[in-house]
PDB file of C-alpha atoms in Angstrom:
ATOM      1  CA  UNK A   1     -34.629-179.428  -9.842  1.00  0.00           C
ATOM      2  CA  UNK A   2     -36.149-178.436 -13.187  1.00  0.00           C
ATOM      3  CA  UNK A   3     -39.503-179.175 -11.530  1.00  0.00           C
ATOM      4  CA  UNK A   4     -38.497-176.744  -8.505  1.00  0.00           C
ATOM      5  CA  UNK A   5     -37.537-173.795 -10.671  1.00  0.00           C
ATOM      6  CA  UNK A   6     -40.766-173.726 -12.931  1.00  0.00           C
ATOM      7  CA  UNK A   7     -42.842-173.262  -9.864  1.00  0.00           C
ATOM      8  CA  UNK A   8     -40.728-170.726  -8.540  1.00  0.00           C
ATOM      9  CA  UNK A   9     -41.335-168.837 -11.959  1.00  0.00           C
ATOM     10  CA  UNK A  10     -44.708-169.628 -11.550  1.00  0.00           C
ATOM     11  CA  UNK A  11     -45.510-168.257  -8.404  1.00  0.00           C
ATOM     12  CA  UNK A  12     -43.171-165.342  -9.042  1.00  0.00           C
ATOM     13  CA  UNK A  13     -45.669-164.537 -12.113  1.00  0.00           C
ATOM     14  CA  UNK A  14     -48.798-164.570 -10.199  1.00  0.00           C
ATOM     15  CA  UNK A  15     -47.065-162.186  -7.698  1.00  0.00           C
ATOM     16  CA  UNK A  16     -46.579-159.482 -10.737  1.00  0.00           C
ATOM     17  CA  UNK A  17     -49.963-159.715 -12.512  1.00  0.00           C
ATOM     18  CA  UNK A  18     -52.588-161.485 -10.318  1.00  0.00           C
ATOM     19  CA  UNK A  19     -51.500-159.699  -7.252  1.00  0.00           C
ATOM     20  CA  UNK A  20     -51.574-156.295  -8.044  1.00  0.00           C
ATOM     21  CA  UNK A  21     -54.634-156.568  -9.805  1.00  0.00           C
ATOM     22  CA  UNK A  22     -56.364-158.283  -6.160  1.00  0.00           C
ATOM     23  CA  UNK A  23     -54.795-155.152  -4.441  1.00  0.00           C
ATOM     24  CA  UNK A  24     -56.488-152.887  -6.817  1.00  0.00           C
ATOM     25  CA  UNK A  25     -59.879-154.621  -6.330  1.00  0.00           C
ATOM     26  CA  UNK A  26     -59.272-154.961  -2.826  1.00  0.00           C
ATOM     27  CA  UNK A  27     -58.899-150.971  -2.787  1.00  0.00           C
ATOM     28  CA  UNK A  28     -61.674-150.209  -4.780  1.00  0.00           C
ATOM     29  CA  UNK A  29     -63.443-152.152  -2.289  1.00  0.00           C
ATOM     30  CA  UNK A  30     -62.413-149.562   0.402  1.00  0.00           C
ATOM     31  CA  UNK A  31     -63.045-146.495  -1.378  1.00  0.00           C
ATOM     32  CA  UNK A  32     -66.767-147.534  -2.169  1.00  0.00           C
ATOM     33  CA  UNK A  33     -67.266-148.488   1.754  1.00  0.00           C
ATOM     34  CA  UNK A  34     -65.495-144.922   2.572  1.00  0.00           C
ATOM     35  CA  UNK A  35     -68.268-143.470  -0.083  1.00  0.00           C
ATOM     36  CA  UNK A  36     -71.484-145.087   1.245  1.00  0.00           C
ATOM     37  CA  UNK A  37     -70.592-144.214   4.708  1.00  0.00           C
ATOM     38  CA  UNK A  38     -69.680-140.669   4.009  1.00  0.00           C
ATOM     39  CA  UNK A  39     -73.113-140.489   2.247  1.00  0.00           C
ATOM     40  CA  UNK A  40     -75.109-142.311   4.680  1.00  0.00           C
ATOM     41  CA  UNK A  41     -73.589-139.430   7.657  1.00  0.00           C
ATOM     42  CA  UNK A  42     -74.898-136.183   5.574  1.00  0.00           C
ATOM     43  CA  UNK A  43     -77.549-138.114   3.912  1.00  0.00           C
ATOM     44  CA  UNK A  44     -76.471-136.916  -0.231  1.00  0.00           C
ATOM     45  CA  UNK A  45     -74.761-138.421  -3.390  1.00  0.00           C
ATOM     46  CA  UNK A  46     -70.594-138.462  -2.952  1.00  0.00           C
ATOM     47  CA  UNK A  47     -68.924-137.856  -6.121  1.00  0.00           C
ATOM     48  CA  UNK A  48     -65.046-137.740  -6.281  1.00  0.00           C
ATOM     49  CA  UNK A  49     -63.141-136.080  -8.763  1.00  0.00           C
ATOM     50  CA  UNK A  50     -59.989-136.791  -8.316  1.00  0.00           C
ATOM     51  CA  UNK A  51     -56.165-137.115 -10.674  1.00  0.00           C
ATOM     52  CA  UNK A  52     -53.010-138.223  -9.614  1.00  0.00           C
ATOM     53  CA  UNK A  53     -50.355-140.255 -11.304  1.00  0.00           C
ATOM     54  CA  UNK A  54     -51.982-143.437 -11.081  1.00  0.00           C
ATOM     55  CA  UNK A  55     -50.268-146.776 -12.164  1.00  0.00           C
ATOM     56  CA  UNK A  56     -50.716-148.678 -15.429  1.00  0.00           C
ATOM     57  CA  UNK A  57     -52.290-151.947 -14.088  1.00  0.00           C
ATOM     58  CA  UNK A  58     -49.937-154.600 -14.491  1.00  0.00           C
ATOM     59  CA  UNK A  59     -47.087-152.103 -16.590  1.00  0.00           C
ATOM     60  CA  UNK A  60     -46.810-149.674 -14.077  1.00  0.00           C
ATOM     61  CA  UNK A  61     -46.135-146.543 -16.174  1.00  0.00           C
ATOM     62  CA  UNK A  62     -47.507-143.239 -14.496  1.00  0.00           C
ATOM     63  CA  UNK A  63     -50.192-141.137 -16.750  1.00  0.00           C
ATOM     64  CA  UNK A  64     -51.256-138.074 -15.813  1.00  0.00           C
ATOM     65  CA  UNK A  65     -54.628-137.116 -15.452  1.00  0.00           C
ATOM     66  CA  UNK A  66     -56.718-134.027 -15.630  1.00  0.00           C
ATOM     67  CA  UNK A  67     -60.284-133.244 -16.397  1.00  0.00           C
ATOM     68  CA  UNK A  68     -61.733-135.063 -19.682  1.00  0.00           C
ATOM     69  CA  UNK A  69     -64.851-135.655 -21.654  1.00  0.00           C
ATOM     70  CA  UNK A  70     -64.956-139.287 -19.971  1.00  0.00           C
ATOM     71  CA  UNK A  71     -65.084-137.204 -16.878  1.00  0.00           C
ATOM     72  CA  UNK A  72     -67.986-134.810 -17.233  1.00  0.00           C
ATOM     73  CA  UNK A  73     -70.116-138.127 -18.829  1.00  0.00           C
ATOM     74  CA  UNK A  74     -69.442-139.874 -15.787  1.00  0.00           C
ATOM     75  CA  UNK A  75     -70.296-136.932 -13.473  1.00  0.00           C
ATOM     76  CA  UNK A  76     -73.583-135.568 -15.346  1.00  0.00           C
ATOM     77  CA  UNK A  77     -74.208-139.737 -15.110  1.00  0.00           C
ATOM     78  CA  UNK A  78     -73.912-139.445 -11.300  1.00  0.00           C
ATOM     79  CA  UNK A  79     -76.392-136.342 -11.129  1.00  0.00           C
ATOM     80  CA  UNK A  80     -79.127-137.889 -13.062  1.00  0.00           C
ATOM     81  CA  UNK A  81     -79.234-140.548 -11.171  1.00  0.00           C
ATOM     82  CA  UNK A  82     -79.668-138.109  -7.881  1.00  0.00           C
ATOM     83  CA  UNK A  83     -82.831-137.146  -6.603  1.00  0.00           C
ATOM     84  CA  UNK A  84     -83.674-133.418  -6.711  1.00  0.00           C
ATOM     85  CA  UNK A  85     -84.052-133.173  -3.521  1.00  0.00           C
ATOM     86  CA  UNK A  86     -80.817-134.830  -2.507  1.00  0.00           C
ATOM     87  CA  UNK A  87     -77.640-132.849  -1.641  1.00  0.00           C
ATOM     88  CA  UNK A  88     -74.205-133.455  -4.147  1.00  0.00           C
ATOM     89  CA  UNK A  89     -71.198-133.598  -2.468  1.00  0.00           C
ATOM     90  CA  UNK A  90     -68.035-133.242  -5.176  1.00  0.00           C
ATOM     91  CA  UNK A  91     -64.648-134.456  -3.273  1.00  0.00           C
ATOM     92  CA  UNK A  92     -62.274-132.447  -6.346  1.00  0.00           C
ATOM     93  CA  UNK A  93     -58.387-132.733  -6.530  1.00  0.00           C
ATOM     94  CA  UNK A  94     -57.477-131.607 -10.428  1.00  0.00           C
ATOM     95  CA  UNK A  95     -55.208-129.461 -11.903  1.00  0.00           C
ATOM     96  CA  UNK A  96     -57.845-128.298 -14.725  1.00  0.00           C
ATOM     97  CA  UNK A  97     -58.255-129.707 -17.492  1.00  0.00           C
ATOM     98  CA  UNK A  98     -60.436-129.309 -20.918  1.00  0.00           C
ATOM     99  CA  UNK A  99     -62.858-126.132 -20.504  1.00  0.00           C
ATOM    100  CA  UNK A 100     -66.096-128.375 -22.036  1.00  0.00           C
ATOM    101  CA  UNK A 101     -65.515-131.087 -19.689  1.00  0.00           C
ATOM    102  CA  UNK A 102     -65.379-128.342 -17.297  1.00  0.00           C
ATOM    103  CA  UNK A 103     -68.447-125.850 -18.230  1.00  0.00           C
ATOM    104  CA  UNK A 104     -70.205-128.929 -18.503  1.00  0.00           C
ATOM    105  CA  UNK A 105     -69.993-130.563 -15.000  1.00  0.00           C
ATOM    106  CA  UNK A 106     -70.083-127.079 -13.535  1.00  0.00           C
ATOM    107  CA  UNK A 107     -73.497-126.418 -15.222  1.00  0.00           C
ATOM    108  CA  UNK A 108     -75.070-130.114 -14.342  1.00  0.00           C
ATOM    109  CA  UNK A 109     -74.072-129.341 -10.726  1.00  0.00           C
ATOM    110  CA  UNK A 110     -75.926-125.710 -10.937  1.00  0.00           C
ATOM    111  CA  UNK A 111     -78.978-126.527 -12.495  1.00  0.00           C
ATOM    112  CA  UNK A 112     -79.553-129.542  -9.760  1.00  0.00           C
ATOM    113  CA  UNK A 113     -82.140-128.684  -6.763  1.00  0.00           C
ATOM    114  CA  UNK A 114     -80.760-129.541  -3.915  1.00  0.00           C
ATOM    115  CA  UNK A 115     -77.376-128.162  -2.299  1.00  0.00           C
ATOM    116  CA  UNK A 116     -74.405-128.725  -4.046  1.00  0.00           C
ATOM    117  CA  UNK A 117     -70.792-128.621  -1.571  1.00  0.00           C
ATOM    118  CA  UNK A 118     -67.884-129.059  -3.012  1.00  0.00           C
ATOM    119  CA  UNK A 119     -64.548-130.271  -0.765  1.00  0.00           C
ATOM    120  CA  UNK A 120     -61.191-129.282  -1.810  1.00  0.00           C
ATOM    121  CA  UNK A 121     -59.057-131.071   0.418  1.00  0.00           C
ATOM    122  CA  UNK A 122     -55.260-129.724  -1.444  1.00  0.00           C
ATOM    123  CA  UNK A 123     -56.126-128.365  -4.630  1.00  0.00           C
ATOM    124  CA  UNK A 124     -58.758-127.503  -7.371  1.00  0.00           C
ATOM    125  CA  UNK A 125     -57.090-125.607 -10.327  1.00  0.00           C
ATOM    126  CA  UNK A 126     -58.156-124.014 -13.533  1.00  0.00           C
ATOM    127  CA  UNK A 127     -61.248-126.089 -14.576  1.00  0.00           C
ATOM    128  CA  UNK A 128     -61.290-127.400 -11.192  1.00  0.00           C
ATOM    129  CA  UNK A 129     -62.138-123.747  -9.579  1.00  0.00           C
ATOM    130  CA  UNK A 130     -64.912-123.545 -12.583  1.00  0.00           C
ATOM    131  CA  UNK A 131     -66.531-126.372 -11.115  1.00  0.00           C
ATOM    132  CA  UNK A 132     -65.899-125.430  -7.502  1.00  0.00           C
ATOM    133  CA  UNK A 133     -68.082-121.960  -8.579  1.00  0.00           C
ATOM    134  CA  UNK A 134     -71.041-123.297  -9.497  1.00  0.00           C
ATOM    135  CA  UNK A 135     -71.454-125.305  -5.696  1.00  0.00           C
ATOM    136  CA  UNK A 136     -73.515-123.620  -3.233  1.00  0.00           C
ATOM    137  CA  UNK A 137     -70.589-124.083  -0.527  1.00  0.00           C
ATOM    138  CA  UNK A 138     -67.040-124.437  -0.917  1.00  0.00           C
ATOM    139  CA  UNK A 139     -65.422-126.998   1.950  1.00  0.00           C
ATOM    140  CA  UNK A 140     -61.780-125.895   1.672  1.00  0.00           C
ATOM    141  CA  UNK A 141     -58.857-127.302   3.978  1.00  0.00           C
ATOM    142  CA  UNK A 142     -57.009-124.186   5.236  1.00  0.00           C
ATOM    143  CA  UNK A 143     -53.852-124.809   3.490  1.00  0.00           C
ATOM    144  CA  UNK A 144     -56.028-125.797  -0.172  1.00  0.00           C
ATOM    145  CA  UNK A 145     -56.001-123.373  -2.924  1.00  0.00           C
ATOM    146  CA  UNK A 146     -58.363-122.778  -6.169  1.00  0.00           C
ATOM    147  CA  UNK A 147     -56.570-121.015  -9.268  1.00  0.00           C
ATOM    148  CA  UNK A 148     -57.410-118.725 -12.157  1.00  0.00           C
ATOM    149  CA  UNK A 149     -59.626-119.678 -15.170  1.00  0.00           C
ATOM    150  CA  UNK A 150     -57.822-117.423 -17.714  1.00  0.00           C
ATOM    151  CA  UNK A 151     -58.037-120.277 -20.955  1.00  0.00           C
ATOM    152  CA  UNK A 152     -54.620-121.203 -22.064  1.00  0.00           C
ATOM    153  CA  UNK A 153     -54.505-122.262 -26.139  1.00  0.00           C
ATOM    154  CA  UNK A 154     -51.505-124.783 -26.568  1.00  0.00           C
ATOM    155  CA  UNK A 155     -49.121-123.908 -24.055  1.00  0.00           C
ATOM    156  CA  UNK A 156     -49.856-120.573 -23.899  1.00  0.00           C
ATOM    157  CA  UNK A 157     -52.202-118.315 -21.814  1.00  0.00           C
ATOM    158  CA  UNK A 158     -54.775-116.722 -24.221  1.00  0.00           C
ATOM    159  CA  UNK A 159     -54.390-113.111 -22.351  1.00  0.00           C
ATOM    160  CA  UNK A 160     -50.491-113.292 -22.864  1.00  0.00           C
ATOM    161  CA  UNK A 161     -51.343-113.972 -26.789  1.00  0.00           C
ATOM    162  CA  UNK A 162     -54.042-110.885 -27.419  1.00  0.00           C
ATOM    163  CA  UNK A 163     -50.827-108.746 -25.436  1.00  0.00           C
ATOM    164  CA  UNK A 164     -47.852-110.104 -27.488  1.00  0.00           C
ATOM    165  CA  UNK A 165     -49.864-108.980 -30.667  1.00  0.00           C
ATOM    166  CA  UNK A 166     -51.765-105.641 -29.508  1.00  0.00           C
ATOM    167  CA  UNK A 167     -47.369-105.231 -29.137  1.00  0.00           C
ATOM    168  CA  UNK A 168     -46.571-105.113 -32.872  1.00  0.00           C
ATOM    169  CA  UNK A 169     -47.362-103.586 -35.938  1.00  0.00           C
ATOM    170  CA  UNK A 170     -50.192-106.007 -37.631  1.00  0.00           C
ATOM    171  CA  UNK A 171     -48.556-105.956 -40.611  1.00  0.00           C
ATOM    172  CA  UNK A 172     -45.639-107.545 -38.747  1.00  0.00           C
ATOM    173  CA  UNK A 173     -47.806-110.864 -37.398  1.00  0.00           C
ATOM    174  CA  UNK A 174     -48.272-113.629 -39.054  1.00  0.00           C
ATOM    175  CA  UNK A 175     -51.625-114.848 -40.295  1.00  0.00           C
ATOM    176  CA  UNK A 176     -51.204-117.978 -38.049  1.00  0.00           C
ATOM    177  CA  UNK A 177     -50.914-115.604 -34.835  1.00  0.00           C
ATOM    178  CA  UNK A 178     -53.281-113.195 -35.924  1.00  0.00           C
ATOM    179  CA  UNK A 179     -55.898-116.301 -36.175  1.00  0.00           C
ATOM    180  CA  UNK A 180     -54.461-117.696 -32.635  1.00  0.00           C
ATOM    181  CA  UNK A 181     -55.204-113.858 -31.599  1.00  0.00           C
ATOM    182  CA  UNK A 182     -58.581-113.818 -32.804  1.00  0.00           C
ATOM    183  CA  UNK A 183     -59.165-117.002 -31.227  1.00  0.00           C
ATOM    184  CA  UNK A 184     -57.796-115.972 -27.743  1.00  0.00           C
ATOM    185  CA  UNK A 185     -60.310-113.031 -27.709  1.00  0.00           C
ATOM    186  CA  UNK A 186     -62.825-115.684 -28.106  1.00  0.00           C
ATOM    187  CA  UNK A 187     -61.720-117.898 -25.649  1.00  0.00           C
ATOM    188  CA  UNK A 188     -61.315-115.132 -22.730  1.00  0.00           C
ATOM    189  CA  UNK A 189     -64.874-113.404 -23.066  1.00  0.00           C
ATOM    190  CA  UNK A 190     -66.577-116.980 -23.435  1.00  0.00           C
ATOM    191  CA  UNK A 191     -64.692-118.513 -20.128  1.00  0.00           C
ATOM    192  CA  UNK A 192     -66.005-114.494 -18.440  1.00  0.00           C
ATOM    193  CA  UNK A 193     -69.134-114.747 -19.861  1.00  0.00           C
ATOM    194  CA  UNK A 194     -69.627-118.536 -18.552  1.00  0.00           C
ATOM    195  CA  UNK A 195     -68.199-117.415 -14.780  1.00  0.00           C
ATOM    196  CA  UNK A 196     -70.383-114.683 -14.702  1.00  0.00           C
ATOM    197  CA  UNK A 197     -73.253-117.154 -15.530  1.00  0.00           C
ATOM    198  CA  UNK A 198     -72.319-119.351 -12.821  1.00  0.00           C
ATOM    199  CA  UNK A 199     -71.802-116.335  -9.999  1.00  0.00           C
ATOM    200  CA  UNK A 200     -75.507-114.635 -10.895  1.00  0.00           C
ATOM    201  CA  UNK A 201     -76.884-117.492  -8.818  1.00  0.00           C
ATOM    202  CA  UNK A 202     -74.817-116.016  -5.910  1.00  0.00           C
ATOM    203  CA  UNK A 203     -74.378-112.090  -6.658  1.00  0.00           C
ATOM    204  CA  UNK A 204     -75.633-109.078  -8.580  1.00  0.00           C
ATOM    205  CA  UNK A 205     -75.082-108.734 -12.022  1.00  0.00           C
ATOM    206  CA  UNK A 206     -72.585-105.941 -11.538  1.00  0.00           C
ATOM    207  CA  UNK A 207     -70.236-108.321  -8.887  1.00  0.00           C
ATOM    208  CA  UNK A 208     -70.588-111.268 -10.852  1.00  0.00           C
ATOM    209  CA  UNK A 209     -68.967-110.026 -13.649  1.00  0.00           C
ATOM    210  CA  UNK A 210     -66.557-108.162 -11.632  1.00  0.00           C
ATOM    211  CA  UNK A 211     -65.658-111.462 -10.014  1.00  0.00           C
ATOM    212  CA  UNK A 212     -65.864-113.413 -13.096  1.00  0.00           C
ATOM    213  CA  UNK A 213     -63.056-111.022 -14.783  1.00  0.00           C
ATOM    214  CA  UNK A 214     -60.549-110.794 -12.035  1.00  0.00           C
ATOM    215  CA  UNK A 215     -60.712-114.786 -12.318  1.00  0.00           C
ATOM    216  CA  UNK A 216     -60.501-114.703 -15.808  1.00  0.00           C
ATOM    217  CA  UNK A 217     -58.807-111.576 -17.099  1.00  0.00           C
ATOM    218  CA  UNK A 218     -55.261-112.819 -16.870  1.00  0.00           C
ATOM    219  CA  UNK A 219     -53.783-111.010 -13.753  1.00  0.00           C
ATOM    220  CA  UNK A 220     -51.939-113.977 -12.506  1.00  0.00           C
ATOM    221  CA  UNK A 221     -50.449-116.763 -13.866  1.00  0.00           C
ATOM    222  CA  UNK A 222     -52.295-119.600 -14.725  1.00  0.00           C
ATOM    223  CA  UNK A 223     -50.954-121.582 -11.367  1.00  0.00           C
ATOM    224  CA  UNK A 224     -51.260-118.615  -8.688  1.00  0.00           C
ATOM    225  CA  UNK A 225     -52.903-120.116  -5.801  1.00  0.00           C
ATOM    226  CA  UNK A 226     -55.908-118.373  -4.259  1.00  0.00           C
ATOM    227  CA  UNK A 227     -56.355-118.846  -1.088  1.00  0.00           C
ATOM    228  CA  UNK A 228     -59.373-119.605   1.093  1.00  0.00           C
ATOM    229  CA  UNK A 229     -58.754-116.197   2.924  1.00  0.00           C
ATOM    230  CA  UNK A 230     -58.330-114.636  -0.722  1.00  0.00           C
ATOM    231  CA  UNK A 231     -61.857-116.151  -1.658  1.00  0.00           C
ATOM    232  CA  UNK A 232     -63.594-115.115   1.499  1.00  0.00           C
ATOM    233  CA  UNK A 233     -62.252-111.480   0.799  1.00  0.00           C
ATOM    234  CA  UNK A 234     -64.032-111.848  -2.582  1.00  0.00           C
ATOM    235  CA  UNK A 235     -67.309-113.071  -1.195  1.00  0.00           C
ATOM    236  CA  UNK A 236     -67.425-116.481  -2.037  1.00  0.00           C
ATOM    237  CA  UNK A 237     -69.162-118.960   0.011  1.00  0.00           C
ATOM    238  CA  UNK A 238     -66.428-120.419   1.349  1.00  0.00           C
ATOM    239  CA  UNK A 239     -66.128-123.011   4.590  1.00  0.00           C
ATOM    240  CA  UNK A 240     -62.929-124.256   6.274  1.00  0.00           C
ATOM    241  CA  UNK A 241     -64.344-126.379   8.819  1.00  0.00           C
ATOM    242  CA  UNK A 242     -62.741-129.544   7.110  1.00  0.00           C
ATOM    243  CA  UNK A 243     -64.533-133.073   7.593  1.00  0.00           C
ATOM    244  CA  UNK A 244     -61.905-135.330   8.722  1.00  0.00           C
ATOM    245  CA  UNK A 245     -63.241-138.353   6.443  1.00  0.00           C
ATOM    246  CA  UNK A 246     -62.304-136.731   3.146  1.00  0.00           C
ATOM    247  CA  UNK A 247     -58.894-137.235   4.508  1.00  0.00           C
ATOM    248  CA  UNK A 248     -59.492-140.637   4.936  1.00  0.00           C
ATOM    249  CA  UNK A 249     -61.121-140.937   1.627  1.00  0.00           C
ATOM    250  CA  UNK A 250     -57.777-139.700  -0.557  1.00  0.00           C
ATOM    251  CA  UNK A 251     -55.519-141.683   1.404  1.00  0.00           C
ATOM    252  CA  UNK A 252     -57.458-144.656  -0.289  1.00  0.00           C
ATOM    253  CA  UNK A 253     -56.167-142.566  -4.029  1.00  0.00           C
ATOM    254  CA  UNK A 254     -52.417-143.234  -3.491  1.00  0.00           C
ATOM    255  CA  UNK A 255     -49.739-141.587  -5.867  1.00  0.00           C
ATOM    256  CA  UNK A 256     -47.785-144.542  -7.583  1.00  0.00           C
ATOM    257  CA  UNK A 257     -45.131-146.417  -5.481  1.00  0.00           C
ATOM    258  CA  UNK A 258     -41.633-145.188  -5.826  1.00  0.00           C
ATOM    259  CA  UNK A 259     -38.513-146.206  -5.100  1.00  0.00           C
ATOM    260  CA  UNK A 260     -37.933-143.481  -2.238  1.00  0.00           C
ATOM    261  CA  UNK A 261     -40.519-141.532  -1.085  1.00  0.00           C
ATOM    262  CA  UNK A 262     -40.255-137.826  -1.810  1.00  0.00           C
ATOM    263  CA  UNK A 263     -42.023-137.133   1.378  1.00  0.00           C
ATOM    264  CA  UNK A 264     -41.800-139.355   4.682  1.00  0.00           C
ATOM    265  CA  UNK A 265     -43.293-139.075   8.133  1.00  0.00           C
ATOM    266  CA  UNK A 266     -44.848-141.110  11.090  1.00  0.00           C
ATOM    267  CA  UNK A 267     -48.634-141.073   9.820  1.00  0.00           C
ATOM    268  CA  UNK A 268     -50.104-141.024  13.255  1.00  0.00           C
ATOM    269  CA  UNK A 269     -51.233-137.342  15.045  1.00  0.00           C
ATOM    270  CA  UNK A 270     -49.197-136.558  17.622  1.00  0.00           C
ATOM    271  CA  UNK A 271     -50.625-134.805  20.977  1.00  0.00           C
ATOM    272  CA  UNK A 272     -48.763-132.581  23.698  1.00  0.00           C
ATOM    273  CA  UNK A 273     -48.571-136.059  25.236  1.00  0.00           C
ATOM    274  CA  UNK A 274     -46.600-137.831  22.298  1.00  0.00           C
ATOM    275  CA  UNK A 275     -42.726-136.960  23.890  1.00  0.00           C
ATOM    276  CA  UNK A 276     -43.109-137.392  26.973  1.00  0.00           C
ATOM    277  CA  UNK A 277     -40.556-139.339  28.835  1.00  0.00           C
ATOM    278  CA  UNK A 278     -42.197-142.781  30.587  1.00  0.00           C
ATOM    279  CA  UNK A 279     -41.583-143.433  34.501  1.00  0.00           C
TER     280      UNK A 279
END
């Protein structure tokens, strides 16, 4: 009996450690087949960029993710190992992340040859839209949405923090917000000066900088959603004839289990077919 009950612990340990980390493998599997066949069909380099809450292996703890400085070294890793002559294609779901990690991948993917198209399948915010404006074509699903760059310091937008002070007397402020001040007024006209770098490829001097402020100058909030329509209307090279595959390709990136789903629905398309009584 003793006997019977240590293999059932047994096998009930290899279920919650081995076999997770065979599912994991087993998916990473999929994603790299989903990769070489979307590259072998347009004939580039795929590079994902992608953050969710993604589980702890083995603990299970959700983390959230967002763009880092292991990021952009992975990335610029990617495009050196491209040919020139090769088109990039960047799949990018992010909510932002650091500006470096950021100006950096966006600058790697400008300076390389070949066509760069970047695919936003849901959403590509903050650092995420800095990247997606140094591409030669942005492949947006209707319903995705880019967002300002305006740099935040802390938890705060830096455009909020140069109003709050020009507000008061200066000999009211603080030397601590006077320095957070002077370093907002830093941060916004280097994050304008870097999108109007990266739009100069694309436009005049003049609309480059236009563009590059209305992104940058603090007229939204940080999480406004600009629209494919809105981008079009600013002349951005922007394409919403969605490939089906990158579907395919973040359905292998699953959010973490849950206990209920937030969201449910039948994952198969329907047709004008689908309710149709049978005979």
């Amino acid at each position: 009996m003793n006997f019977e009950f240590s293999q059932i612990l047994w096998l009930l340990f290899i279920m919650f450690t081995v076999w997770p980390m065979m599912k994991m493998k087993m998916l990473e599997r999929a994603r790299y087949a989903m990769l070489q066949g979307f590259e072998k069909s347009r004939g580039s380099r795929l590079i994902t960029l992608i953050h969710r809450q993604e589980s702890v292996m083995l603990i299970g703890l959700p983390i959230s993710r967002y763009i880092n400085i292991e990021d952009s070294e992975q990335v610029l890793r990617a495009i050196r190992m491209t040919p020139d002559d090769m088109p990039i294609d960047m799949v990018l779901h992010t909510p932002g992340g650091l500006v470096l990690a950021a100006e950096q991948i966006a600058l790697a993917l400008l300076r390389h040859p070949a066509k760069v198209t970047v695919f936003v399948p849901h959403y590509a915010m903050s650092g995420g839209t800095m990247i997606a404006l140094a591409a030669n074509e942005i492949n947006m699903d209707r319903n995705a949405v880019l967002g300002p760059v305006d740099p935040q310091l802390g938890q705060f937008p830096a455009v909020s923090i140069l109003k709050a002070v020009s507000r008061k007397r200066l000999d009211r402020v603080d030397d601590n917000t006077l320095i957070l001040a002077d370093m907002a007024e830093k941060a916004v006209r280097q994050v304008e000066d870097f999108l109007s770098e990266l739009l100069s490829e694309k436009f005049s001097p003049d609309k480059s900088r236009e563009l590059a402020h209305t992104l940058s100058e603090g007229k939204w909030t940080h999480d406004y959603p600009i629209t494919s329509d809105k981008l079009i209307a600013m002349g951005l090279p922007v394409n919403t004839d969605f490939p089906p595959a990158i579907y395919d390709l973040m359905d292998l990136y699953p959010q973490p289990p849950q206990g209920r789903p937030s969201v449910q629905f039948i994952p198969i398309p329907y047709g004008k077919e689908s309710f149709k009584k049978p005979l």
